[in-house]
Amino acid sequence: MGSSQRSTMTRNVAELVDGSSAARGEVYFVDCLPVYVKELIAGGAAGAFAKTSIAPLERIKILLQTRTHGFHSLGVFQSLKKLMKQEGVLGFYKGNGASVIRIVPYAALHFMTYEQYRCWILNNYPALGTGPSIDLLAGSAAGGTAVLCTYPLDLARTKLAYQVRGTGGSFGNGLSGFHVQPVYHGIKDVFKKVYTEGGVRALYRGVGPTLIGILPYAGLKFYIYEKLKMYVPEEHQKSVITRLSCGALAGLFGQTFTYPLDVVRRQMQVQSLQPSVQQGHPEFRSTLQGLTAIVRNQGWRQLFAGLSINYVKIVPSVAIGFTAYDMMKSWLRVPPREKTKFVSA
């Protein structure tokens, strides 16, 4: 490639970033992409970036939620120290591969379907107006859609994160019982063993409380984020600090109301590995039964086990997610919402 070609490419990339090429009518590949494809790319990138940034806290939260032996009585800091001692730095990211593989399609579908559901509601039900209530409905529907499409990956992530390497180097969850605990060696291995154990239904174990939790959470998250931005002066709405602040508050508020359902979901995902089930205690068959059984057998505080670490991780996770999504949309030249909200993708 000649120097003139390289300089032309460099100039084109620079113009793509600053948008000056649009003023001269030049067209680039990104301009030819449909809007929904740009939203998929923006959502997937935002989700992967946000999830990886809080992976160590996510691992500890799962260990606390599932009452893993040796961790259920420890705090966040002590759990991090113990995990570092037993498994090293890589232990903080166990299951993160499955998490990222899941979060990319999940976040991509979540953000894209949110925009599409929002357009559909505005087109078909104009009487509802254009306020944050539309974001509540569209966000809830988008969250449910994304969960149904990616739930088996979340199940795999949880089972991988639930395994803790013992001091002797063996894998397990630190529990003793009459049954040998299955050991998983990756996402594909989880799918194979879970499917062999119970078919497709086993791959969706715990999806009930997940849907019940994600519908209000996803809706509230988008609602609060857009509602808070309404109180910010227009000249400051594109500020990174503003977006981070609004996203953090949206995540904190939404997570508080739905966290007990997340605990039930995690326990349903791993309950076949727990000694209480192996010794004859019935498995959770529904969300309500799970909530009741946890309160009766483990105490109501267990419904909020790991909530403190969830607060710690939800601030950067949701804040980074919303901010990265908005910035990716700008970089990909997604038209402003005001120009597209009544136009079908």
XYZ file of C-alpha atoms in Angstrom:
345
model
C 0.000 0.000 0.000
C 1.495 3.340 -1.053
C 2.047 6.316 1.185
C -0.762 8.258 -0.533
C -3.193 5.399 0.159
C -2.124 5.224 3.793
C -2.540 8.958 4.242
C -5.967 8.824 2.616
C -7.030 6.000 4.981
C -5.691 7.895 7.985
C -7.567 11.007 6.934
C -10.767 9.042 6.375
C -10.589 7.430 9.829
C -10.018 10.806 11.447
C -12.938 12.288 9.558
C -15.125 9.354 10.591
C -14.475 10.225 14.220
C -15.027 13.957 14.009
C -17.901 13.734 11.518
C -16.448 16.333 9.137
C -16.815 13.975 6.178
C -20.585 14.029 6.552
C -20.571 17.730 5.790
C -18.925 17.004 2.417
C -21.347 14.213 1.597
C -18.781 11.413 1.720
C -20.156 7.949 2.566
C -18.373 5.252 4.591
C -19.183 1.660 5.418
C -20.595 2.564 8.833
C -23.067 4.933 7.178
C -24.443 2.065 5.078
C -25.318 -0.098 8.083
C -28.980 -0.255 9.150
C -29.733 1.522 12.406
C -30.614 -1.708 14.225
C -27.226 -3.205 13.281
C -25.458 -0.170 14.725
C -27.517 -0.561 17.908
C -26.534 -4.236 18.112
C -22.847 -3.370 17.776
C -23.072 -0.534 20.312
C -24.966 -2.649 22.843
C -22.662 -5.658 22.547
C -19.496 -3.577 22.942
C -20.920 -1.706 25.914
C -21.964 -4.921 27.643
C -18.602 -6.652 27.194
C -16.661 -3.639 28.428
C -18.858 -3.157 31.494
C -18.989 -6.856 32.446
C -15.232 -7.398 32.275
C -14.591 -4.362 34.451
C -16.518 -5.860 37.378
C -15.746 -9.587 36.869
C -13.959 -10.127 40.245
C -16.879 -8.662 42.174
C -19.336 -10.747 40.163
C -17.447 -13.952 41.066
C -17.525 -13.130 44.781
C -21.212 -12.234 44.632
C -22.093 -15.654 43.191
C -20.052 -17.439 45.882
C -21.907 -15.490 48.577
C -25.336 -15.998 47.008
C -24.928 -19.762 46.714
C -23.491 -20.161 50.238
C -20.343 -21.848 48.942
C -18.434 -23.583 51.739
C -15.704 -21.377 53.162
C -17.157 -18.166 51.745
C -20.714 -17.836 53.117
C -19.498 -16.416 56.450
C -16.894 -14.065 54.987
C -17.200 -10.459 53.938
C -16.355 -9.084 50.526
C -12.746 -8.138 51.306
C -11.968 -11.418 53.086
C -13.561 -13.391 50.254
C -11.376 -11.597 47.710
C -8.269 -12.367 49.794
C -9.186 -16.042 50.161
C -9.961 -16.450 46.480
C -6.678 -14.770 45.569
C -4.785 -17.149 47.867
C -6.501 -20.300 46.541
C -6.757 -19.565 42.833
C -4.658 -16.501 42.095
C -5.608 -13.598 39.852
C -7.178 -15.885 37.258
C -9.641 -17.042 39.904
C -11.250 -13.610 39.828
C -12.163 -14.174 36.185
C -13.376 -17.773 36.350
C -16.628 -17.906 34.429
C -15.973 -14.489 32.889
C -15.467 -16.066 29.469
C -19.000 -17.480 29.628
C -20.170 -14.192 31.083
C -18.715 -12.123 28.235
C -19.894 -14.597 25.592
C -23.344 -14.265 27.124
C -23.301 -10.526 27.731
C -22.338 -9.568 24.175
C -25.492 -11.028 22.565
C -27.526 -10.215 25.684
C -26.562 -6.533 25.787
C -26.754 -6.248 22.005
C -30.288 -7.688 21.989
C -31.266 -5.741 25.102
C -30.340 -2.312 23.778
C -31.413 -2.972 20.189
C -34.817 -4.461 21.074
C -35.325 -1.656 23.591
C -34.968 0.895 20.796
C -37.198 -1.157 18.483
C -39.900 -1.770 21.099
C -39.815 1.938 21.914
C -40.350 2.864 18.258
C -43.144 0.301 17.979
C -44.967 1.657 21.042
C -44.624 5.238 19.828
C -45.886 4.304 16.370
C -48.860 2.237 17.544
C -49.831 3.884 20.824
C -49.209 7.634 20.451
C -51.687 8.325 23.252
C -49.086 7.060 25.751
C -46.912 10.057 24.964
C -43.131 10.102 24.681
C -42.054 10.339 28.326
C -40.005 7.902 30.440
C -43.047 5.638 30.879
C -42.378 4.433 27.327
C -38.832 3.556 28.387
C -40.276 1.521 31.287
C -42.426 -0.593 28.957
C -39.822 -0.947 26.211
C -37.042 -1.745 28.677
C -39.086 -4.473 30.375
C -39.987 -6.130 27.074
C -36.389 -5.895 25.859
C -35.051 -7.435 29.067
C -37.376 -10.422 28.756
C -36.444 -10.950 25.105
C -32.711 -10.855 25.822
C -33.002 -13.256 28.771
C -34.900 -15.902 26.811
C -32.313 -15.803 24.029
C -29.212 -16.052 26.236
C -30.227 -17.787 29.474
C -28.261 -21.063 28.950
C -25.054 -19.014 28.824
C -25.911 -17.434 32.173
C -26.493 -20.899 33.608
C -23.058 -21.991 32.363
C -21.423 -18.898 33.844
C -22.975 -19.591 37.256
C -21.949 -23.259 37.337
C -18.368 -22.414 36.365
C -18.128 -19.631 38.940
C -19.619 -21.935 41.614
C -16.603 -24.266 41.422
C -13.786 -23.414 43.803
C -10.343 -24.970 43.559
C -9.428 -26.612 46.868
C -6.091 -26.333 48.599
C -5.076 -29.659 47.084
C -5.732 -28.405 43.568
C -8.973 -30.335 43.049
C -12.174 -28.689 41.891
C -15.450 -28.697 43.730
C -17.566 -26.434 45.880
C -16.091 -27.446 49.186
C -19.083 -29.588 50.124
C -19.029 -33.165 51.264
C -21.821 -35.616 50.591
C -22.765 -38.969 49.203
C -22.596 -37.863 45.579
C -19.556 -36.875 43.592
C -19.804 -33.247 42.512
C -19.625 -32.817 38.725
C -16.620 -30.891 37.452
C -17.038 -28.609 34.467
C -14.184 -27.824 32.101
C -15.689 -25.032 30.066
C -18.913 -23.764 28.552
C -19.292 -26.641 26.104
C -18.792 -29.173 28.887
C -21.462 -27.485 31.014
C -23.974 -27.602 28.167
C -23.220 -31.271 27.473
C -23.539 -32.428 31.094
C -26.571 -30.300 31.936
C -28.389 -31.387 28.786
C -27.584 -35.045 29.531
C -28.899 -34.577 33.053
C -32.251 -33.011 32.206
C -32.557 -31.993 28.573
C -33.480 -28.517 27.350
C -35.528 -27.898 30.479
C -32.386 -28.193 32.616
C -30.671 -25.515 30.520
C -33.439 -23.110 31.575
C -33.493 -24.008 35.273
C -34.174 -20.785 37.173
C -35.472 -18.840 34.163
C -38.771 -18.148 35.970
C -37.350 -15.922 38.721
C -34.969 -14.460 36.162
C -37.835 -13.229 34.008
C -39.826 -12.049 37.010
C -36.789 -10.119 38.166
C -35.574 -8.766 34.829
C -38.909 -7.352 33.668
C -39.185 -4.725 36.422
C -35.407 -4.270 36.707
C -34.752 -3.641 33.024
C -37.759 -1.357 32.780
C -36.851 0.635 35.889
C -33.243 0.930 34.759
C -34.153 2.577 31.453
C -36.949 4.597 33.037
C -34.777 6.082 35.780
C -31.869 6.732 33.415
C -34.023 8.695 30.956
C -35.972 10.388 33.752
C -32.813 11.646 35.454
C -31.433 12.968 32.164
C -34.575 15.109 31.797
C -33.488 17.131 34.829
C -30.022 17.757 33.386
C -29.523 20.918 31.294
C -29.258 20.056 27.603
C -25.717 21.369 27.314
C -24.577 18.869 29.985
C -26.514 15.785 28.825
C -23.632 14.511 26.679
C -21.146 14.795 29.534
C -19.514 11.503 30.517
C -19.870 12.384 34.202
C -23.589 13.025 33.750
C -24.138 9.731 31.982
C -22.118 7.810 34.566
C -24.053 9.402 37.435
C -27.485 8.784 35.916
C -26.567 5.204 35.004
C -25.234 4.432 38.474
C -28.379 5.708 40.207
C -30.587 3.822 37.756
C -28.763 0.571 38.470
C -28.765 0.981 42.231
C -32.463 1.785 42.477
C -33.583 -0.973 40.129
C -31.360 -3.641 41.679
C -32.590 -3.022 45.236
C -36.158 -4.009 44.360
C -35.319 -7.153 42.410
C -32.280 -8.597 44.215
C -34.116 -11.380 46.196
C -35.282 -12.839 42.891
C -31.672 -12.959 41.727
C -30.749 -14.967 44.839
C -33.543 -17.484 44.134
C -32.361 -17.782 40.538
C -28.756 -18.505 41.548
C -29.794 -21.157 44.069
C -32.086 -22.820 41.534
C -29.209 -22.957 39.045
C -26.870 -24.797 41.437
C -29.268 -26.561 43.815
C -28.647 -29.969 42.211
C -25.057 -29.618 43.474
C -26.016 -28.719 47.041
C -26.079 -31.322 49.851
C -29.557 -30.335 51.065
C -31.030 -31.524 47.753
C -28.823 -34.609 47.637
C -30.029 -35.596 51.124
C -33.659 -35.639 50.052
C -34.867 -32.047 50.444
C -37.129 -30.968 47.563
C -35.832 -28.673 44.845
C -37.408 -25.275 44.242
C -40.192 -25.649 41.688
C -41.258 -22.013 41.514
C -40.086 -18.547 42.451
C -42.554 -18.249 45.322
C -41.544 -21.641 46.713
C -37.898 -20.626 46.478
C -38.469 -17.351 48.324
C -40.470 -19.123 51.049
C -37.946 -21.947 51.465
C -34.972 -19.591 51.690
C -36.665 -17.459 54.350
C -37.715 -20.552 56.342
C -34.464 -22.527 56.123
C -31.785 -19.886 55.668
C -33.329 -16.736 57.111
C -34.607 -13.611 55.359
C -31.119 -12.107 55.346
C -30.061 -14.708 52.777
C -32.386 -13.023 50.282
C -29.952 -10.101 50.356
C -26.700 -12.095 50.583
C -24.112 -10.380 48.417
C -26.220 -7.232 48.042
C -23.448 -5.023 49.391
C -21.048 -6.267 46.723
C -23.825 -5.886 44.167
C -24.058 -2.226 45.115
C -20.302 -1.927 44.663
C -20.371 -3.558 41.241
C -23.659 -2.136 39.960
C -22.345 1.429 40.071
C -19.550 0.897 37.516
C -21.416 -1.817 35.591
C -24.641 0.008 34.726
C -22.944 3.393 34.577
C -20.250 2.152 32.187
C -22.840 0.227 30.181
C -25.114 3.211 29.541
C -22.206 5.567 28.932
C -20.425 3.213 26.533
C -23.682 2.582 24.667
C -24.393 6.282 24.187
C -20.810 6.953 23.093
C -20.786 3.977 20.695
C -24.019 5.246 19.143
C -22.390 8.619 18.565
C -19.285 7.000 17.057
C -21.430 4.801 14.797
C -23.489 7.846 13.780
C -26.840 6.561 14.998
C -29.282 9.425 14.310
C -30.538 11.285 17.400
C -33.589 9.658 18.940
C -35.773 12.709 18.196
C -35.242 12.097 14.463
C -35.929 8.364 14.532
C -38.455 7.686 17.252
C -41.396 7.627 14.821
C -39.520 5.859 12.035
C -39.417 2.073 11.834
C -35.933 0.601 11.604
